[in-house]
C-alpha atoms as one frame of an Amber mdcrd trajectory, in Angstrom:
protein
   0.000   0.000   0.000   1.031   3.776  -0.846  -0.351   6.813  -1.542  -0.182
   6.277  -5.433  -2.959   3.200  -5.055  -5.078   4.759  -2.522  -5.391   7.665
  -4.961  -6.181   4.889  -7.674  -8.579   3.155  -5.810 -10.518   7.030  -4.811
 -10.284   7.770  -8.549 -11.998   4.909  -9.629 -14.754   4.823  -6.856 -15.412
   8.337  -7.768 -16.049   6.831 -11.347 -19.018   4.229 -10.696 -21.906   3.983
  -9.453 -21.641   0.379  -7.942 -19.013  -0.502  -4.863 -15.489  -1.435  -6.424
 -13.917  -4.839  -5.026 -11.740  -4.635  -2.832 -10.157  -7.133  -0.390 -11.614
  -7.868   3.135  -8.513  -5.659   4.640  -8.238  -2.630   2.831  -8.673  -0.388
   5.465  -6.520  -2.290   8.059  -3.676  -1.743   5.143  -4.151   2.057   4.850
  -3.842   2.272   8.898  -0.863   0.592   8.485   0.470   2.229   5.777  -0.470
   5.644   8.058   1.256   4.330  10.679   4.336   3.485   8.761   4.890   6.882
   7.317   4.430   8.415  10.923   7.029   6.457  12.541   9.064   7.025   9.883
   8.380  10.584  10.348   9.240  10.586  13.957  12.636   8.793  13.444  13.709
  11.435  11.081  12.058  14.506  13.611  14.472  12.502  16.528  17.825  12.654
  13.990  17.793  16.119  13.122  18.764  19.219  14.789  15.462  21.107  13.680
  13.151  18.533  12.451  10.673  21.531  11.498  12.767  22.800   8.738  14.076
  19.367   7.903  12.515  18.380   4.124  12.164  14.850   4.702  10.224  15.395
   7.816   7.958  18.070   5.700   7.705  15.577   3.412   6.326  12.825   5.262
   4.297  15.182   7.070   2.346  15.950   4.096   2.160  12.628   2.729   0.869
  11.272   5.844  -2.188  14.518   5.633  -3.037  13.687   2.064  -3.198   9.726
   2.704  -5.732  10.087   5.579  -7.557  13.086   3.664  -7.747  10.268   0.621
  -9.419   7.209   2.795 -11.825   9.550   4.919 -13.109  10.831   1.299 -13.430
   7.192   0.007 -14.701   5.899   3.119 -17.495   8.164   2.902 -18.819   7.432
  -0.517 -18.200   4.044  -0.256 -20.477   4.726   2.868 -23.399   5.654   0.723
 -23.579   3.396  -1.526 -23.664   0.369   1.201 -26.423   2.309   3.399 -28.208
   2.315  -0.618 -27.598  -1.245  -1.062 -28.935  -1.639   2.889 -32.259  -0.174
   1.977 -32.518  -2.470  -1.206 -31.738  -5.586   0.457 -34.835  -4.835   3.432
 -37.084  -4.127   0.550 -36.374  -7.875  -0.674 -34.583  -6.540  -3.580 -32.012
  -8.532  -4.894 -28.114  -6.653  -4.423 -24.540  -7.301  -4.964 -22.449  -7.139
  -1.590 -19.183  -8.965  -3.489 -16.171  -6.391  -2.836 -16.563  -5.482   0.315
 -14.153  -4.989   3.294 -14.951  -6.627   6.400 -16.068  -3.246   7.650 -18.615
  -2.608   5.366 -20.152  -5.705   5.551 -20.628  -5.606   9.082 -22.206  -1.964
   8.441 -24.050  -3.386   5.485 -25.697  -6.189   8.084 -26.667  -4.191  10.430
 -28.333  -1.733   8.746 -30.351  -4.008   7.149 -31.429  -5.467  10.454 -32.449
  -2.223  11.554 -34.395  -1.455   8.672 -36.383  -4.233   8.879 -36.862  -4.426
  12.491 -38.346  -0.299  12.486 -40.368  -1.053   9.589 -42.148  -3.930  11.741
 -42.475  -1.529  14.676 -43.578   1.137  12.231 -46.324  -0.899  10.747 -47.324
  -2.526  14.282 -47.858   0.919  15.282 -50.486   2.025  12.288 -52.040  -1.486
  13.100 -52.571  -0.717  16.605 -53.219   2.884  15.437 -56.631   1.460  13.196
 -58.146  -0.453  16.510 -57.726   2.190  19.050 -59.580   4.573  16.778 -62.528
   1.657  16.083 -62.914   1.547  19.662 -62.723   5.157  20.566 -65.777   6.412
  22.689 -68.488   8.058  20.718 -70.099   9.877  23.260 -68.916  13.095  21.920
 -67.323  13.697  25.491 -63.799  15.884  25.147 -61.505  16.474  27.612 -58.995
  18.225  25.272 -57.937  21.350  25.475 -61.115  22.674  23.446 -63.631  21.775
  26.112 -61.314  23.321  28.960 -61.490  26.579  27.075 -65.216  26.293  26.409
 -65.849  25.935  30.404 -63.421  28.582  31.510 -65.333  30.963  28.884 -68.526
  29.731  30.729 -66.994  30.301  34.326 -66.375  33.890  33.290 -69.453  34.682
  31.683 -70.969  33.498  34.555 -68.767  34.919  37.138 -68.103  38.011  35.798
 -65.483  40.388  36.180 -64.943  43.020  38.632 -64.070  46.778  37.281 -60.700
  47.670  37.080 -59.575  50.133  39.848 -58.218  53.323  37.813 -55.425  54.939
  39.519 -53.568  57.655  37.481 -50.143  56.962  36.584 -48.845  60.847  36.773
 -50.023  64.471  37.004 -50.230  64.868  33.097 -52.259  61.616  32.837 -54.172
  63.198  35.294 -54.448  66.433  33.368 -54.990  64.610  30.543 -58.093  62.630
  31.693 -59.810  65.663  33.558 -59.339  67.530  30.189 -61.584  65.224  28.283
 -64.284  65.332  30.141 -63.314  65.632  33.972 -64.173  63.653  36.979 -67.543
  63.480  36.553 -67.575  62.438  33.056 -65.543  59.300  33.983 -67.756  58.732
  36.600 -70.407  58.229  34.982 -69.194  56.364  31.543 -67.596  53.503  34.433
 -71.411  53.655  35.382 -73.146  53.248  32.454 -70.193  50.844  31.105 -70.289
  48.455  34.329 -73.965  48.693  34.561 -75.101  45.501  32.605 -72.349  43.097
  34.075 -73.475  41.115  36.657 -72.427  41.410  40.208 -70.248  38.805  41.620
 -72.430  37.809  44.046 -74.619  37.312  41.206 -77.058  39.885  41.291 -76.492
  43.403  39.353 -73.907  45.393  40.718 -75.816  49.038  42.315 -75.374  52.021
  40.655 -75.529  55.548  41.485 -78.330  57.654  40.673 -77.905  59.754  37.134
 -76.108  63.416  37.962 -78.750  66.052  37.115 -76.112  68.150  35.355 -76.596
  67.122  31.801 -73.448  66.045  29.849 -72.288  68.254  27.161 -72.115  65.430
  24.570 -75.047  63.473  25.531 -76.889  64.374  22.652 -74.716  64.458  20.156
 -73.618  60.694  21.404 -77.361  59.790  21.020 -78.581  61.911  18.169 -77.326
  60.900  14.451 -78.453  64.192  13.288 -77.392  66.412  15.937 -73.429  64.859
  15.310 -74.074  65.670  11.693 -75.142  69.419  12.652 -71.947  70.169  14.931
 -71.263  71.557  18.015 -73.867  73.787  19.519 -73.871  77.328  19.082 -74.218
  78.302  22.797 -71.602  76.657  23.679 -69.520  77.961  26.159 -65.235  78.136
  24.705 -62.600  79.610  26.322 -59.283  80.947  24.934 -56.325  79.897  27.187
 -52.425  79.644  26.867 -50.995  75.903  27.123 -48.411  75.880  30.477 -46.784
  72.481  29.929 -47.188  69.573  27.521 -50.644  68.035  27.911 -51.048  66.044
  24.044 -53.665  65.060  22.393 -57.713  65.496  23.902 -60.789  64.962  22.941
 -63.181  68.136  23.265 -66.483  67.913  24.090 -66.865  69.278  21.030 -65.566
  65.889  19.266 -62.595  67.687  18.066 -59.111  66.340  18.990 -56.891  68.885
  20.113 -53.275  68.135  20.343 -52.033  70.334  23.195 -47.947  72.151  23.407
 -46.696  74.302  26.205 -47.130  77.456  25.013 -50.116  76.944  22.564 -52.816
  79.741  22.495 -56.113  77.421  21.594 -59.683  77.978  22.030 -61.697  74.925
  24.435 -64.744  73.962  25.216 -65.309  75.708  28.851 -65.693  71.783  29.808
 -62.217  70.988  28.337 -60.626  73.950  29.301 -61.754  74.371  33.326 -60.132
  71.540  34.450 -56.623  72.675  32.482 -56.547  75.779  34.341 -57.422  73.793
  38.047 -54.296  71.964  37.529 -52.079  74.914  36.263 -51.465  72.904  32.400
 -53.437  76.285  31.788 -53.947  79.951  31.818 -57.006  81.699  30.479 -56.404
  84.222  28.686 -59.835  86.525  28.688
C-alpha cells in the first residue's frame, strides 16, 4: 500500500456507481500504511537538529495529511452506496455485496437489520393505530384542550369580572383625563359601562343615581343628526395659553386637540376648566 494506489482506488470509486472490489482488509492496510509513514516521520524529527525545517520530515508530514484526507473521502462514498444497497436488500430486492471490506459488511448487516426491524415496529404501530380509533368512545365527550377553554369561557361569563380600579399613573395623565371630560364624566361612563355586568355575588352590581347636570355630549352621542349638525352654538369656549405639555384630547366638542406648552387654543369651557385647576393652563380673557 502507498499513496499512489489509494489515490487509484478514490479515482476509480469516484467513477461508478456500484461498490469497487476490494479485499476484506483494505482499510486495516491504509492504517498501516499511516502508521508506517508516521514512525518514519518521527525517526527522522528525533535525527535532526530542527526537524521543522528538515525536508524529509515536511515531506512525510504531508504525505501522511493527504493519505488520511484520501481514505476519509473514500470511506465516505463508499459509505453511501452500502447504506443504498442496505435499503434495497430490506425491501427484498435482490443486491450485490461482493467487494466489500470486512467493515462494510458488518455496516451493510446491520443496517439491514435495523431497517427491517423499524419497519415492523412502524407498521405494528399504524395497526394498533386502526383499533384504538374503532374503539374510541363516541359519546362526543372531550376532555382536550377545546372543552377546557369552552368551560373557563362559561366560568367567566358566569362569574363576571370586577371593574378595574383606575389609579392615574402621573399628574399629566391626570391632566390629561380631567381635560376630556373631567371627573364626573368618567364617573359616569364607568357607570353606564359596568352597569349591565353582573355582580359577583350574582345579582347586578348598584349604581348611582344619574347626575342632574346634563353632559355636554349626551346628545350628540345619542342623536345621528345632531353629530351631523356640529357643536352647539351656545356653547360655552374659552381661549387659554398651554403651560406644559398636555397632548392630544378629545373636546367635548368631538374635536381632537393636540395640546404644546405654550399653545394659544380655544376649548370647550368643559375641556378647558379643568386645564386651568391643575395649572397645564392659563385663560387668557
Amino acid at each position: 500500500m502507498d499513496l499512489d494506489e489509494l489515490r487509484g482506488v478514490q479515482s476509480t470509486e469516484r467513477g461508478r456507481d456500484s461498490l469497487q472490489h476490494l479485499r476484506d482488509s483494505f482499510y486495516e492496510d491504509v492504517a498501516a500504511y499511516i502508521a508506517g509513514r508516521k514512525r518514519r516521520r518521527d525517526e527522522r524529527a528525533a535525527s535532526v537538529d530542527n526537524p521543522f525545517s528538515d525536508e524529509r520530515v515536511r515531506k512525510l508530514s504531508d504525505e501522511i495529511e493527504t493519505a488520511e484526507e484520501v481514505a476519509e473521502s473514500l470511506y465516505e462514498r463508499r459509505v453511501g452506496k452500502v447504506v443504498k444497497l442496505a435499503s434495497f436488500a430490506a425491501a427484498d430486492a435482490p443486491v450485490e455485496t461482493e467487494g466489500m471490506t470486512a467493515e462494510e459488511a458488518d455496516l451493510f448487516d446491520d443496517l439491514v437489520e435495523r431497517i427491517e426491524a423499524n419497519k415492523g415496529n412502524v407498521l405494528e404501530v399504524l395497526g394498533g393505530g386502526a383499533d384504538v380509533e374503532l374503539d374510541a368512545p363516541a359519546d362526543g365527550s372531550d376532555d382536550g384542550p377545546g372543552s377546557r377553554t369552552a368551560d373557563e369561557r362559561d366560568a367567566t361569563a358566569g362569574g363576571g369580572a370586577e371593574p378595574e380600579a383606575s389609579t392615574p399613573d402621573s399628574d399629566a395623565g391626570d391632566v390629561l383625563a380631567d381635560a376630556m371630560g373631567g371627573a364626573e364624566d368618567r364617573a359616569e361612563t364607568t357607570g353606564a359601562a359596568d352597569e349591565g355586568a353582573p355582580h359577583p355575588s350574582g345579582g347586578p352590581e348598584p349604581t348611582e343615581a344619574p347626575s342632574d347636570e346634563p353632559d355636554p355630549s349626551a346628545a350628540t352621542r345619542g342623536d345621528p343628526a345632531a353629530a351631523d349638525a356640529g357643536p352647539e352654538p351656545a356653547e360655552d369656549r374659552t381661549t387659554v395659553r398651554i403651560t406644559r405639555d398636555v397632548g392630544e384630547i378629545l373636546g367635548v366638542d368631538d374635536r381632537e386637540y393636540d395640546l404644546e406648552s405654550e399653545d394659544v387654543v380655544t376649548l370647550p369651557a368643559a375641556n378647558a376648566d379643568p386645564l386651568v385647576d391643575r395649572d397645564a393652563a392659563e385663560p387668557l380673557e
